[in-house]
GROMACS .gro file of C-alpha atoms in nm:
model
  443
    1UNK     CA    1   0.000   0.000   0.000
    2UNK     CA    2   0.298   0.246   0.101
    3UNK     CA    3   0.334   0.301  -0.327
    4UNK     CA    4   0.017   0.401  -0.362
    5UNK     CA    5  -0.013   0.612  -0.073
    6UNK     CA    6   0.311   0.826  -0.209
    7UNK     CA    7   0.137   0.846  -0.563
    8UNK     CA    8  -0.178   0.939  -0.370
    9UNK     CA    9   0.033   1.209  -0.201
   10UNK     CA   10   0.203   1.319  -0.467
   11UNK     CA   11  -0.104   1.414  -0.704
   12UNK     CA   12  -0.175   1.585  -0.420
   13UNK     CA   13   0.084   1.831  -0.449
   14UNK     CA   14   0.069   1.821  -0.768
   15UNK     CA   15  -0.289   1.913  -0.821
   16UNK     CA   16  -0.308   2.183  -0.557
   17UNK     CA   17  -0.336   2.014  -0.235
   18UNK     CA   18  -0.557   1.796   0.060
   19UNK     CA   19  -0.881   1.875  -0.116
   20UNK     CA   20  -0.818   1.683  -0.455
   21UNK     CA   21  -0.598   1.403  -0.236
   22UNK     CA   22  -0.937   1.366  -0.050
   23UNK     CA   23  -1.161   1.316  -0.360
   24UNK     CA   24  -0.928   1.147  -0.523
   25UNK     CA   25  -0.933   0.861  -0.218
   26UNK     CA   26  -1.310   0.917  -0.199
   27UNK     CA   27  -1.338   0.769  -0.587
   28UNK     CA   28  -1.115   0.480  -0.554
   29UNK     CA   29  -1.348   0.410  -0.248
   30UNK     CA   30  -1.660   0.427  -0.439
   31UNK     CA   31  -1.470   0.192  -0.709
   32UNK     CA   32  -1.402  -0.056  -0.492
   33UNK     CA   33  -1.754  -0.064  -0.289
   34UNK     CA   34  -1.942  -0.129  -0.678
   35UNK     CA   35  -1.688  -0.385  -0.750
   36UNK     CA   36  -1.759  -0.543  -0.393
   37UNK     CA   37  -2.119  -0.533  -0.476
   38UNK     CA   38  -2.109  -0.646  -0.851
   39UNK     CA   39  -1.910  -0.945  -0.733
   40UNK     CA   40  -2.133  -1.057  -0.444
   41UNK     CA   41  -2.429  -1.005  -0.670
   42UNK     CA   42  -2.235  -1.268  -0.948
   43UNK     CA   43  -2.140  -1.521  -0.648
   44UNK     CA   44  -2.531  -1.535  -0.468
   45UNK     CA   45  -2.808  -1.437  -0.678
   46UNK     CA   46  -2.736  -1.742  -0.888
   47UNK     CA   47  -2.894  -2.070  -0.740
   48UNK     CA   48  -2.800  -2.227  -1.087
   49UNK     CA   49  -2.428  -2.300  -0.947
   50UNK     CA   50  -2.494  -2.656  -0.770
   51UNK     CA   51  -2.687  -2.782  -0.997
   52UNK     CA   52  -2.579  -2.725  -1.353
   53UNK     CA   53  -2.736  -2.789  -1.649
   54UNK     CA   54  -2.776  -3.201  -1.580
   55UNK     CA   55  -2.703  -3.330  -1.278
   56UNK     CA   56  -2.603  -3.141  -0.970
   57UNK     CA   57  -2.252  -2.930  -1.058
   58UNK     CA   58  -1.945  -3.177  -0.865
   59UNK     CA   59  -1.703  -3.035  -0.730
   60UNK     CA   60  -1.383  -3.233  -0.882
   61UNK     CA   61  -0.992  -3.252  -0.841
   62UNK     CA   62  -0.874  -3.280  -1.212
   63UNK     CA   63  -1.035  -3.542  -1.446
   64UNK     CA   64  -0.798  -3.845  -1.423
   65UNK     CA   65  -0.639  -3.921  -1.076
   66UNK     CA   66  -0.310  -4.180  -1.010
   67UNK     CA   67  -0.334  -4.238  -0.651
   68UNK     CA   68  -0.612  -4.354  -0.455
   69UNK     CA   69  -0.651  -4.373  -0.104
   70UNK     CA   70  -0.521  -4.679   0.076
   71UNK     CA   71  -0.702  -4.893   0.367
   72UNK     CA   72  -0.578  -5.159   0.571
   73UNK     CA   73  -0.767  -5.430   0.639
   74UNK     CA   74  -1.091  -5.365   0.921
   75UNK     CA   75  -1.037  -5.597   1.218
   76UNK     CA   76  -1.416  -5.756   1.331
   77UNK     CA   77  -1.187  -5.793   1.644
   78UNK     CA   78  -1.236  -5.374   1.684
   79UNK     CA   79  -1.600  -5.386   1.602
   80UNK     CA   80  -1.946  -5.301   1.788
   81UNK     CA   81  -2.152  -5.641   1.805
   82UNK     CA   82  -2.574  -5.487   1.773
   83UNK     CA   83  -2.775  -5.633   2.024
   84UNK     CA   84  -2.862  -5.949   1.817
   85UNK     CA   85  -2.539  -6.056   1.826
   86UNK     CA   86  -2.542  -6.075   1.450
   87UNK     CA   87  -2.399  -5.739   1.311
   88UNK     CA   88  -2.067  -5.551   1.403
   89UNK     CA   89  -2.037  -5.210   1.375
   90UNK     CA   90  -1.725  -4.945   1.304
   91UNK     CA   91  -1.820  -4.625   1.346
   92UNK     CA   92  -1.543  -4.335   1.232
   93UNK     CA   93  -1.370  -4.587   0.955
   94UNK     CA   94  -1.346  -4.227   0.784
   95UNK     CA   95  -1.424  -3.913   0.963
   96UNK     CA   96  -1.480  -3.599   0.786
   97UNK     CA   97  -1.177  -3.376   0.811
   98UNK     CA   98  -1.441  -3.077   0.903
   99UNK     CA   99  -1.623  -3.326   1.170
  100UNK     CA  100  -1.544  -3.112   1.502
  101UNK     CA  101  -1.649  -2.787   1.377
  102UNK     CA  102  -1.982  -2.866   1.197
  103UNK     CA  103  -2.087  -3.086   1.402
  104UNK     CA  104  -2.065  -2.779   1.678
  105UNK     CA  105  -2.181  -2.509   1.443
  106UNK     CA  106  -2.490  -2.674   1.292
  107UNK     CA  107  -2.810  -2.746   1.452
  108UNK     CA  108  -2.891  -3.091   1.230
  109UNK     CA  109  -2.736  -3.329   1.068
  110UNK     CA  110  -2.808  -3.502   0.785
  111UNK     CA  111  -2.784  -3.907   0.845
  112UNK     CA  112  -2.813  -4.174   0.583
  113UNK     CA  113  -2.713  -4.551   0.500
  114UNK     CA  114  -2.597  -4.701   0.218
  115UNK     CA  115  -2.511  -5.068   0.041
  116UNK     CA  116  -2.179  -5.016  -0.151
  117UNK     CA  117  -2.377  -5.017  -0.493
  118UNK     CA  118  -2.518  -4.715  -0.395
  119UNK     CA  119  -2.244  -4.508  -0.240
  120UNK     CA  120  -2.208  -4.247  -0.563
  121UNK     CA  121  -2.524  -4.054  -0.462
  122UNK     CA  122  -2.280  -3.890  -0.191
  123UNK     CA  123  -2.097  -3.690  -0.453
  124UNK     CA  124  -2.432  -3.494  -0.436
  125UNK     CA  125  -2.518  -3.524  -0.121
  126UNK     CA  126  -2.217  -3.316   0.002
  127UNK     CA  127  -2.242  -3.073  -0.287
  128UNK     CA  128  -2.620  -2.955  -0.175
  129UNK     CA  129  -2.548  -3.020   0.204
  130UNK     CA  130  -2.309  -2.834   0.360
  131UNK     CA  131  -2.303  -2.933   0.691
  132UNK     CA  132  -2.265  -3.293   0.808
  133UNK     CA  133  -2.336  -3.598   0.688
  134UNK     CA  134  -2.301  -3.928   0.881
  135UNK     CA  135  -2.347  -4.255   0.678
  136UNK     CA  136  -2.340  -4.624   0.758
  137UNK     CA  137  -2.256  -4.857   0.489
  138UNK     CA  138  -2.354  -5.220   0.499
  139UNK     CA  139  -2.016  -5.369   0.376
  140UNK     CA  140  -1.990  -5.748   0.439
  141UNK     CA  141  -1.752  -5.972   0.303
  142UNK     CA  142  -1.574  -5.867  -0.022
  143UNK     CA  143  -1.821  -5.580  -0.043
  144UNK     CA  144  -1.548  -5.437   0.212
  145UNK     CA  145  -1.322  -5.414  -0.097
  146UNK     CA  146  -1.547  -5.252  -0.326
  147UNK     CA  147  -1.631  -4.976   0.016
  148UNK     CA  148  -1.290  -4.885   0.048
  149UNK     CA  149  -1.222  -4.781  -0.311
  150UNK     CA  150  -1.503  -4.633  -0.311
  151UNK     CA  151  -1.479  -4.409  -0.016
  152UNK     CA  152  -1.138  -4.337  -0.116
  153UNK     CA  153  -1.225  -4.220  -0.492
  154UNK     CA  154  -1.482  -4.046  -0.331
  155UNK     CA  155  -1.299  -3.860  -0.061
  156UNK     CA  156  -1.018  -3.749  -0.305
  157UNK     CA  157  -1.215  -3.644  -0.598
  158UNK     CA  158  -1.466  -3.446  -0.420
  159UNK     CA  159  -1.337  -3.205  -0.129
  160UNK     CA  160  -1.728  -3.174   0.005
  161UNK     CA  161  -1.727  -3.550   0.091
  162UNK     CA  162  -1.398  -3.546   0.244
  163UNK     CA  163  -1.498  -3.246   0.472
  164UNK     CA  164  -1.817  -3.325   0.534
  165UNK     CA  165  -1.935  -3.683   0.551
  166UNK     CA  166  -1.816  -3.952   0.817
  167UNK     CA  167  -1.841  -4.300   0.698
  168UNK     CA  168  -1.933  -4.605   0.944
  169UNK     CA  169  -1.922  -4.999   0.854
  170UNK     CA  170  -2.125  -5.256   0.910
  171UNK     CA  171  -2.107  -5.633   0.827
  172UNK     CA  172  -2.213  -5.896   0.936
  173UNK     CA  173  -2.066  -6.131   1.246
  174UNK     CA  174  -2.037  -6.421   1.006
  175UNK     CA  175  -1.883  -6.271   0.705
  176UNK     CA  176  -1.652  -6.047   0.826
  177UNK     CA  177  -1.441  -5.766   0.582
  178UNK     CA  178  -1.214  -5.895   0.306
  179UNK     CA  179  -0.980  -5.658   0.106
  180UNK     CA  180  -0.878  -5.626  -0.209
  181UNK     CA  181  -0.687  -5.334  -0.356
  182UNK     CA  182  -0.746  -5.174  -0.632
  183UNK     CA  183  -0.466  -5.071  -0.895
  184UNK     CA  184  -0.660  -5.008  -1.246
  185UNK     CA  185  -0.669  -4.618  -1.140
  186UNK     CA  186  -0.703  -4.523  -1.509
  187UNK     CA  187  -0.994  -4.613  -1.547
  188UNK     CA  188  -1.154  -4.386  -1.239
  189UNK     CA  189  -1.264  -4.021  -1.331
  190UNK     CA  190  -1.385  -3.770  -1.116
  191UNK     CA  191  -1.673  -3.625  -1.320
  192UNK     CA  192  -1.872  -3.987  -1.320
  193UNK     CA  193  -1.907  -4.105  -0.970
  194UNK     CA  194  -2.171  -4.369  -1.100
  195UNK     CA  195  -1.939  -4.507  -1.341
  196UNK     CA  196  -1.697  -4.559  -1.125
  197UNK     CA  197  -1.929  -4.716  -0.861
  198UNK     CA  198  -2.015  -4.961  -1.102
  199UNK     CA  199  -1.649  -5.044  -1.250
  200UNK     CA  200  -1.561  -5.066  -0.851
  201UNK     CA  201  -1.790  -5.298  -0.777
  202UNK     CA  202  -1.591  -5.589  -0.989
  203UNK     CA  203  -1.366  -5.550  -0.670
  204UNK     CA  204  -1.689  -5.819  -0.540
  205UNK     CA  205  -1.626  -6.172  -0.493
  206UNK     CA  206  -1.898  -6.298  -0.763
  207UNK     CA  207  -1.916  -6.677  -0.568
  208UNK     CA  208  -2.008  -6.494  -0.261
  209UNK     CA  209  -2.408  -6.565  -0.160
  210UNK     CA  210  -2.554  -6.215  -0.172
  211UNK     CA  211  -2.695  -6.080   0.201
  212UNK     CA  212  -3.027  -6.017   0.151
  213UNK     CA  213  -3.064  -5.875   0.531
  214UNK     CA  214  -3.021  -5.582   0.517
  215UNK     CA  215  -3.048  -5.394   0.858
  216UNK     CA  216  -3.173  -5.068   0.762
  217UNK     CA  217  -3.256  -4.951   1.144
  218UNK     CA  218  -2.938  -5.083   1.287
  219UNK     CA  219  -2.711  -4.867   1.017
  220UNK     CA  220  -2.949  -4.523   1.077
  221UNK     CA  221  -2.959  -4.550   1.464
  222UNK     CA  222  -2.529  -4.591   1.422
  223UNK     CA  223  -2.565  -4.291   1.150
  224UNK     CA  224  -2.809  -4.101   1.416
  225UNK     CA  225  -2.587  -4.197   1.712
  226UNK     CA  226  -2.248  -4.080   1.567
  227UNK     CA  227  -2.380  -3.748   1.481
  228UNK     CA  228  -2.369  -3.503   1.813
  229UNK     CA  229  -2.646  -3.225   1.639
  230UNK     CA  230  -2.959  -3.168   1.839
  231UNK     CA  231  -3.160  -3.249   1.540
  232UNK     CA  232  -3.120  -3.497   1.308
  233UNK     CA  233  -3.288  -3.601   0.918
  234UNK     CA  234  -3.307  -3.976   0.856
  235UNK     CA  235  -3.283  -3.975   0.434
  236UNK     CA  236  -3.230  -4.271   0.186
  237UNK     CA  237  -2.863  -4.253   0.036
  238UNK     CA  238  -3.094  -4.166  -0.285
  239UNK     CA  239  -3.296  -3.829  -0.199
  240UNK     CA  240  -3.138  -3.529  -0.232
  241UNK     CA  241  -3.175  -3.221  -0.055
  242UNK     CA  242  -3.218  -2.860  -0.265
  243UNK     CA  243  -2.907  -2.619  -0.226
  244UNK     CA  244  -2.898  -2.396   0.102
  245UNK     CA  245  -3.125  -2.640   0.280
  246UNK     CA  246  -2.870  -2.677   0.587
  247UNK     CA  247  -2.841  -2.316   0.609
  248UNK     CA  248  -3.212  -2.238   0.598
  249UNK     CA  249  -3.297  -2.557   0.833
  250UNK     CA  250  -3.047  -2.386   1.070
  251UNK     CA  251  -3.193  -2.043   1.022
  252UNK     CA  252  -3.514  -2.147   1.130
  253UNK     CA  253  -3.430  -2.332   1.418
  254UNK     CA  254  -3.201  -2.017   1.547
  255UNK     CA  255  -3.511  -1.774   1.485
  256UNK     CA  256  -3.792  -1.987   1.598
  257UNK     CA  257  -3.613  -2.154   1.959
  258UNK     CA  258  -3.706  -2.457   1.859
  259UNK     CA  259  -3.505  -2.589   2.114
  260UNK     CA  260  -3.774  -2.528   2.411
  261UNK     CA  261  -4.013  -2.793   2.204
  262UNK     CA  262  -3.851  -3.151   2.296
  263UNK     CA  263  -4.137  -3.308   2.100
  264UNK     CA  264  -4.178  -3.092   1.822
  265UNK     CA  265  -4.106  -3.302   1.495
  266UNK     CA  266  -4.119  -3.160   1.115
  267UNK     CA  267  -4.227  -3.284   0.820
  268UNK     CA  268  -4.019  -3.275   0.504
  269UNK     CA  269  -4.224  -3.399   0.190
  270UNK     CA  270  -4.047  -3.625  -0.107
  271UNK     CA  271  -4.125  -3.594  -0.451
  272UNK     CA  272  -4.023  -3.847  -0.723
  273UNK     CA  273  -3.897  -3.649  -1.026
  274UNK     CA  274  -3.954  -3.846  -1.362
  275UNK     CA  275  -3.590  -3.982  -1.516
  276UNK     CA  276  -3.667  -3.738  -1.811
  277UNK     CA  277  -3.628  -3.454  -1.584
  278UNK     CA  278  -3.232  -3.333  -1.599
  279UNK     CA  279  -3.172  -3.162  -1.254
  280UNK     CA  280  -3.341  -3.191  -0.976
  281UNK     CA  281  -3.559  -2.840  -0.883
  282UNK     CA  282  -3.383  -2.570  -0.705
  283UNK     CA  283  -3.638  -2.442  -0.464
  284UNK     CA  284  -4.017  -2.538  -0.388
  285UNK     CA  285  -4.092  -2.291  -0.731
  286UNK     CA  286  -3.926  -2.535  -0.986
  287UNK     CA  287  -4.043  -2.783  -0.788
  288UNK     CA  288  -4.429  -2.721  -0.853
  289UNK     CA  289  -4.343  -2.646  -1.178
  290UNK     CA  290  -4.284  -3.007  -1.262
  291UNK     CA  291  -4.597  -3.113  -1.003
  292UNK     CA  292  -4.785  -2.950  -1.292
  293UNK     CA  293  -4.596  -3.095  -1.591
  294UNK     CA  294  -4.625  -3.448  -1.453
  295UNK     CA  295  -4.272  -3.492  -1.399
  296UNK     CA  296  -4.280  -3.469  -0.987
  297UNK     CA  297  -4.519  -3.653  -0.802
  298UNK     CA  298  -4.559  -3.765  -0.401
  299UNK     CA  299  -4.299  -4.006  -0.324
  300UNK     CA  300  -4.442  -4.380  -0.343
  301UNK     CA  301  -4.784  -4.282  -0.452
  302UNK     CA  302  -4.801  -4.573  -0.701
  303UNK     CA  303  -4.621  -4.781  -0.448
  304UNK     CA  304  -4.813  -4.741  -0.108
  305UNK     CA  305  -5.010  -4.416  -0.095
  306UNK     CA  306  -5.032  -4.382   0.277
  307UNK     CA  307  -4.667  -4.364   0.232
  308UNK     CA  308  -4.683  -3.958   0.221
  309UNK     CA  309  -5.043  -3.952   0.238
  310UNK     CA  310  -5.088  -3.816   0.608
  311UNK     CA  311  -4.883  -3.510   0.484
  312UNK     CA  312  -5.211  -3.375   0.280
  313UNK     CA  313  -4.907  -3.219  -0.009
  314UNK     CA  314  -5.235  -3.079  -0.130
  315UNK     CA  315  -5.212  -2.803   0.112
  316UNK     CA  316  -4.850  -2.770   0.061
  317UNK     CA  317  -4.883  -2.730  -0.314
  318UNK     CA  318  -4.928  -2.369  -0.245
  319UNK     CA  319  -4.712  -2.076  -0.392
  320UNK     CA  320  -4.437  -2.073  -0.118
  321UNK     CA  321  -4.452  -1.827   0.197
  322UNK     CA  322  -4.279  -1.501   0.139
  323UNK     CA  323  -4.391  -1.316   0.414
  324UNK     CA  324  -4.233  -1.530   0.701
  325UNK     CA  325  -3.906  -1.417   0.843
  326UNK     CA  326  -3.689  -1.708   0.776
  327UNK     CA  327  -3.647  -1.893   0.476
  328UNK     CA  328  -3.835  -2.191   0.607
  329UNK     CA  329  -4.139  -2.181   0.845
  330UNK     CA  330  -4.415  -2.386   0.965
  331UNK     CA  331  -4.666  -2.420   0.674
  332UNK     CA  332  -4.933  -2.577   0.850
  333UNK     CA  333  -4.966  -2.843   1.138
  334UNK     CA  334  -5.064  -3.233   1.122
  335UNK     CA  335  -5.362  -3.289   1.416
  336UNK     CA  336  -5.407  -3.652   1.336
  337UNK     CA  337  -5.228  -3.964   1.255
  338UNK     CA  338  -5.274  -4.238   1.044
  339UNK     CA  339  -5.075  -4.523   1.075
  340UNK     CA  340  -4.847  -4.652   0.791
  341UNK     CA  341  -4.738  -4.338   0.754
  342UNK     CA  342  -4.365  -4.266   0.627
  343UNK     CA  343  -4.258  -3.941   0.625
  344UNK     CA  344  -3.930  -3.772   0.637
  345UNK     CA  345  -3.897  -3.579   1.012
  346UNK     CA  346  -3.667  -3.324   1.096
  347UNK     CA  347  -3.630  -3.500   1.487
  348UNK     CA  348  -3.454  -3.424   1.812
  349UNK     CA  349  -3.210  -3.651   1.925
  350UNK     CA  350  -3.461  -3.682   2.265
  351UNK     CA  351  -3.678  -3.879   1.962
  352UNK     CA  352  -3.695  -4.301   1.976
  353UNK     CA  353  -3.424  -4.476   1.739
  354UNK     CA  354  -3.546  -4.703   1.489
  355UNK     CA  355  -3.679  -5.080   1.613
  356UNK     CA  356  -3.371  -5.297   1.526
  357UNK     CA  357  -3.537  -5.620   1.496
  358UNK     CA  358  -3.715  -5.451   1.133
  359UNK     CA  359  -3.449  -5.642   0.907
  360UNK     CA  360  -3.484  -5.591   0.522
  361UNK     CA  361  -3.804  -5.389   0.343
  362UNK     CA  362  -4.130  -5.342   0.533
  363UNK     CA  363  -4.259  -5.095   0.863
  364UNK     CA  364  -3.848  -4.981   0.927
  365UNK     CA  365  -3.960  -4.625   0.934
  366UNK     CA  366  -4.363  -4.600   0.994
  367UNK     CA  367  -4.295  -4.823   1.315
  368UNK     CA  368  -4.100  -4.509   1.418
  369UNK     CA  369  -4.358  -4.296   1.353
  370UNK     CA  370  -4.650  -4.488   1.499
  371UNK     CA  371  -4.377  -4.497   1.828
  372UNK     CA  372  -4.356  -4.067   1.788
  373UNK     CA  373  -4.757  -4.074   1.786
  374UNK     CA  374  -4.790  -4.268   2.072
  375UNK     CA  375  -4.595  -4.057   2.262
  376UNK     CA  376  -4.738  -3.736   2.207
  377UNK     CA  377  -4.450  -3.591   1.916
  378UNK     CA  378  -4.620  -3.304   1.703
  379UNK     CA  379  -4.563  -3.319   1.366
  380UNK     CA  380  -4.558  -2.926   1.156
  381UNK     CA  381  -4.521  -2.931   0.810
  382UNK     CA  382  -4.222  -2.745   0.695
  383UNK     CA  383  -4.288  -2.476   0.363
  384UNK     CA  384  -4.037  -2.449   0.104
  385UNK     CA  385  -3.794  -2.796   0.240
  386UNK     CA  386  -3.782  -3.113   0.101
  387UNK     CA  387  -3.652  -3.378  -0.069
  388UNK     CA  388  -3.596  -3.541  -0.456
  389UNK     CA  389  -3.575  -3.899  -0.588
  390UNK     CA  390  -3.470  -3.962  -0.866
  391UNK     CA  391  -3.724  -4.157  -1.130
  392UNK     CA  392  -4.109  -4.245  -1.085
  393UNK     CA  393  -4.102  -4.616  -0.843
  394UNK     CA  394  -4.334  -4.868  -0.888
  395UNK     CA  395  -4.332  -5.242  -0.722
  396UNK     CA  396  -4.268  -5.411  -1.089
  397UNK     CA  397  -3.937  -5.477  -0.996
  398UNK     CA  398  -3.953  -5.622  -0.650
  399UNK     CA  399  -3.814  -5.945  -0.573
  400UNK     CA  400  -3.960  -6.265  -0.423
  401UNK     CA  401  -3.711  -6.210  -0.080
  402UNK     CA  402  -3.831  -5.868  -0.052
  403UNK     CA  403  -4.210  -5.959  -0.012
  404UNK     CA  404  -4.112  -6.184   0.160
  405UNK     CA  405  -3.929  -5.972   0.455
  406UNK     CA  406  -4.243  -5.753   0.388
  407UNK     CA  407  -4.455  -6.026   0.553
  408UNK     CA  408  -4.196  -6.095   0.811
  409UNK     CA  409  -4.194  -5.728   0.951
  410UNK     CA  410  -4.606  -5.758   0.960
  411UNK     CA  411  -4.518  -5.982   1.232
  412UNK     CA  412  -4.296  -5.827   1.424
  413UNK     CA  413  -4.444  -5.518   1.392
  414UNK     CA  414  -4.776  -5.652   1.587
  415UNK     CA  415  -4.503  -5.812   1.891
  416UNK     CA  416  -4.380  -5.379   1.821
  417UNK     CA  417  -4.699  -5.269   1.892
  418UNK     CA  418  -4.821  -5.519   2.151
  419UNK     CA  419  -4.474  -5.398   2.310
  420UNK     CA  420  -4.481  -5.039   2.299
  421UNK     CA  421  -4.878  -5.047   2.426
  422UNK     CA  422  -4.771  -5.192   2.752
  423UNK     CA  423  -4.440  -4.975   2.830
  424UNK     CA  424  -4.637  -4.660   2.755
  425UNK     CA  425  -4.924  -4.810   2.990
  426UNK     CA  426  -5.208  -4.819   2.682
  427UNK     CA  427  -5.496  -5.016   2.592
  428UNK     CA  428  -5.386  -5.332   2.390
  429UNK     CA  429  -5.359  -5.226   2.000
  430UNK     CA  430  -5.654  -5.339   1.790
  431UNK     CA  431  -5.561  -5.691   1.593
  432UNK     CA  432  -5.474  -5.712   1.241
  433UNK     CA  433  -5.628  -5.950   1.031
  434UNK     CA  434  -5.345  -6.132   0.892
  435UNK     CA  435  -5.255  -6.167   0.514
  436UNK     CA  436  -5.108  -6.437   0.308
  437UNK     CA  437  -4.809  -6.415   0.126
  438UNK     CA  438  -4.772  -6.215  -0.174
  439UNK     CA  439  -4.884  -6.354  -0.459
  440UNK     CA  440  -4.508  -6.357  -0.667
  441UNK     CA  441  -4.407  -6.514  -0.325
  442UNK     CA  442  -4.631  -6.840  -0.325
  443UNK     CA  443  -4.586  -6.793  -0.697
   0.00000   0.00000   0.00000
């Protein structure tokens, strides 16, 4: 600065003193204060910067990559046995670098679990998110090997994952982790994280009997657990939150004191966006927009309608709320339950974990609910959040085993039920008349 101060001085003189030296500093202030504005207005008035033109923007290290990161192989002797004796559990296998300071700046976290097929969906995850993300990953046997490449790629290509998301393991007792390196690293770009998830997951020992159990509740309640946020949201590794939803999820639960209702829940709704669509809606705006194309519609509509159906979306169809003083606020709020109901909750940690003994598909996250309703949670719609899938679903493509754990979970969610009815001090819940079998099943 000293240069510029002697030119500055100089004119000055030159010019016929400390009146010109004073306007001459009070234009190259007024310069600088336009570009300062100019160039905040380029960096935040565009929403279009996550999300590109396709898929959500990535954030990426240079194309091609030599190196990968290296793991040694996971001892089951250093592992968590679950309470059925039949899963272990290692939680911090790969800790975000960031992990101490989000996880004490943010109000929430973000908590999902994954199968190793799936783990590519976290290259957007982080992008959108920006505060942290705690994942399980259901990695048993040689799907160990195919984890650990994966993670890796994942963690060096994209500086968002490595920052932000903490990765647990689980496996099972009886097939414990195998590794296998992986050395083809020209083959692995950074711009195609689902690419690569597939050419990683040759890294699988194709003799090995699949594991059909999958414990869904076991991996969230280790993803809830390792996550030291008030609040928590329980997602599938496949939905995807809009840009800035952190921040504004954090901004309302500063302004609104949220804190001082221990049994306050909040609703997030999930929309299925049609595979034509080529990225996923920005704010609640573009979101509506496809509601009345046909290319979004309530999440598992076609599948089981009471999935979102004790939301009423009809009432949050609405243009969005522009009045309110945060960026997200209470819409309306839910009076009355109906059971089989699935929705995605903003929660407090105070809230129940997730029934372990629900193994596979079937009542892992309405027996929650039904739990939150019988112990007097609220439930307030949130305007303006929520949640993305990608393609419409349908049940065309279920398999035989996962009817089948369908009709398992009826079970135990009665023996749930019958459970919770007597620790809470209730009347006995009304029978269900039981069904057969799905059809394909018997079939």
């Amino acid at each position: 600065m000293a240069p510029y101060a002697n030119s500055f001085l100089f004119c000055a003189k030159f010019m016929g003193g400390t009146r010109v030296f004073l306007m001459v500093n009070l234009g190259i202030l007024l310069l600088n204060a336009m570009l300062g504005i100019f160039f905040n207005l380029a960096t935040f008035t565009s929403r279009r910067g996550l999300r590109g033109n396709s898929l959500p923007l990535l954030s990426t290290v240079p194309a091609n990559f030599t190196m990968i990161e290296t793991s040694s192989e996971l001892l089951p002797a250093f592992g968590i046995l679950d309470n059925s004796g039949n899963y272990t559990s290692h939680p911090f296998v790969w800790a975000a670098q960031a992990w101490p300071y989000l996880t004490e700046s943010s109000h929430v976290c973000l908590t999902t679990q994954s199968s190793v097929d799936r783990l590519f969906w976290l290259a957007w995850q982080a992008e959108a998110w920006t505060g942290p993300i705690s994942v399980s990953v259901f990695a048993p046997g040689s799907n160990y090997a195919v984890a650990a490449a994966m993670i890796s790629y994942l963690r060096q290509c994209f500086p968002n994952v490595r920052d932000r998301v903490s990765f647990h393991l689980v496996h099972t007792r009886t097939k414990p982790p195998i590794y296998t390196p992986y050395d083809d690293f020209s083959a692995l770009n950074c711009e195609t994280p689902e690419d690569v998830n597939n050419i990683l997951m040759s890294l699988k020992d194709e003799n090995e009997p699949p594991e059909r159990r999958y414990p869904q509740n076991m991996l969230r309640n280790l993803a809830k657990r390792t996550c030291k946020t008030f609040y928590s949201i329980t997602i599938d590794i496949d939905m995807l939150t809009p840009p800035y939803m952190s921040e504004n999820i954090n901004g309302f639960l500063t302004k609104h004191s949220t804190y001082s209702c221990r049994r306050c829940t909040y609703v997030i709704p999930v929309y299925e966006l049609e595979k034509s669509v080529s990225y996923p809606p920005n704010d609640k705006e573009e979101l509506l927009i496809l509601r009345l194309r046909g290319k979004a519609r309530s999440f598992h509509i076609k599948v089981y309608d009471k999935n979102q159906g004790n939301s009423h979306l009809q009432f949050w169809e609405v243009e969005p709320n522009k009045t309110a003083d945060t960026a997200y606020s209470v819409l309306y709020n839910i009076t009355s339950y109906e059971e089989f109901w699935e929705p995605i909750l903003l929660q407090p940690y105070t809230a129940p974990l997730f029934d372990e003994r629900f193994i596979g598909y079937g009542f892992t996250r309405s027996s929650q609910v039904y739990e939150l309703a019988k112990r007097g949670y609220s439930f307030k719609m949130l305007d303006n959040a929520f949640l993305t899938h990608r393609g419409f679903q349908t049940t065309e493509n279920y398999e035989n085993h996962r009817w089948a754990q369908i009709e398992i979970n009826k079970l135990w969610y009665q023996v749930f039920k019958r459970e919770l009815h007597a620790r809470l001090g209730l009347p006995p819940p009304a029978k269900q008349k039981p069904s057969p079998l799905h059809q394909q099943v018997l079939g």
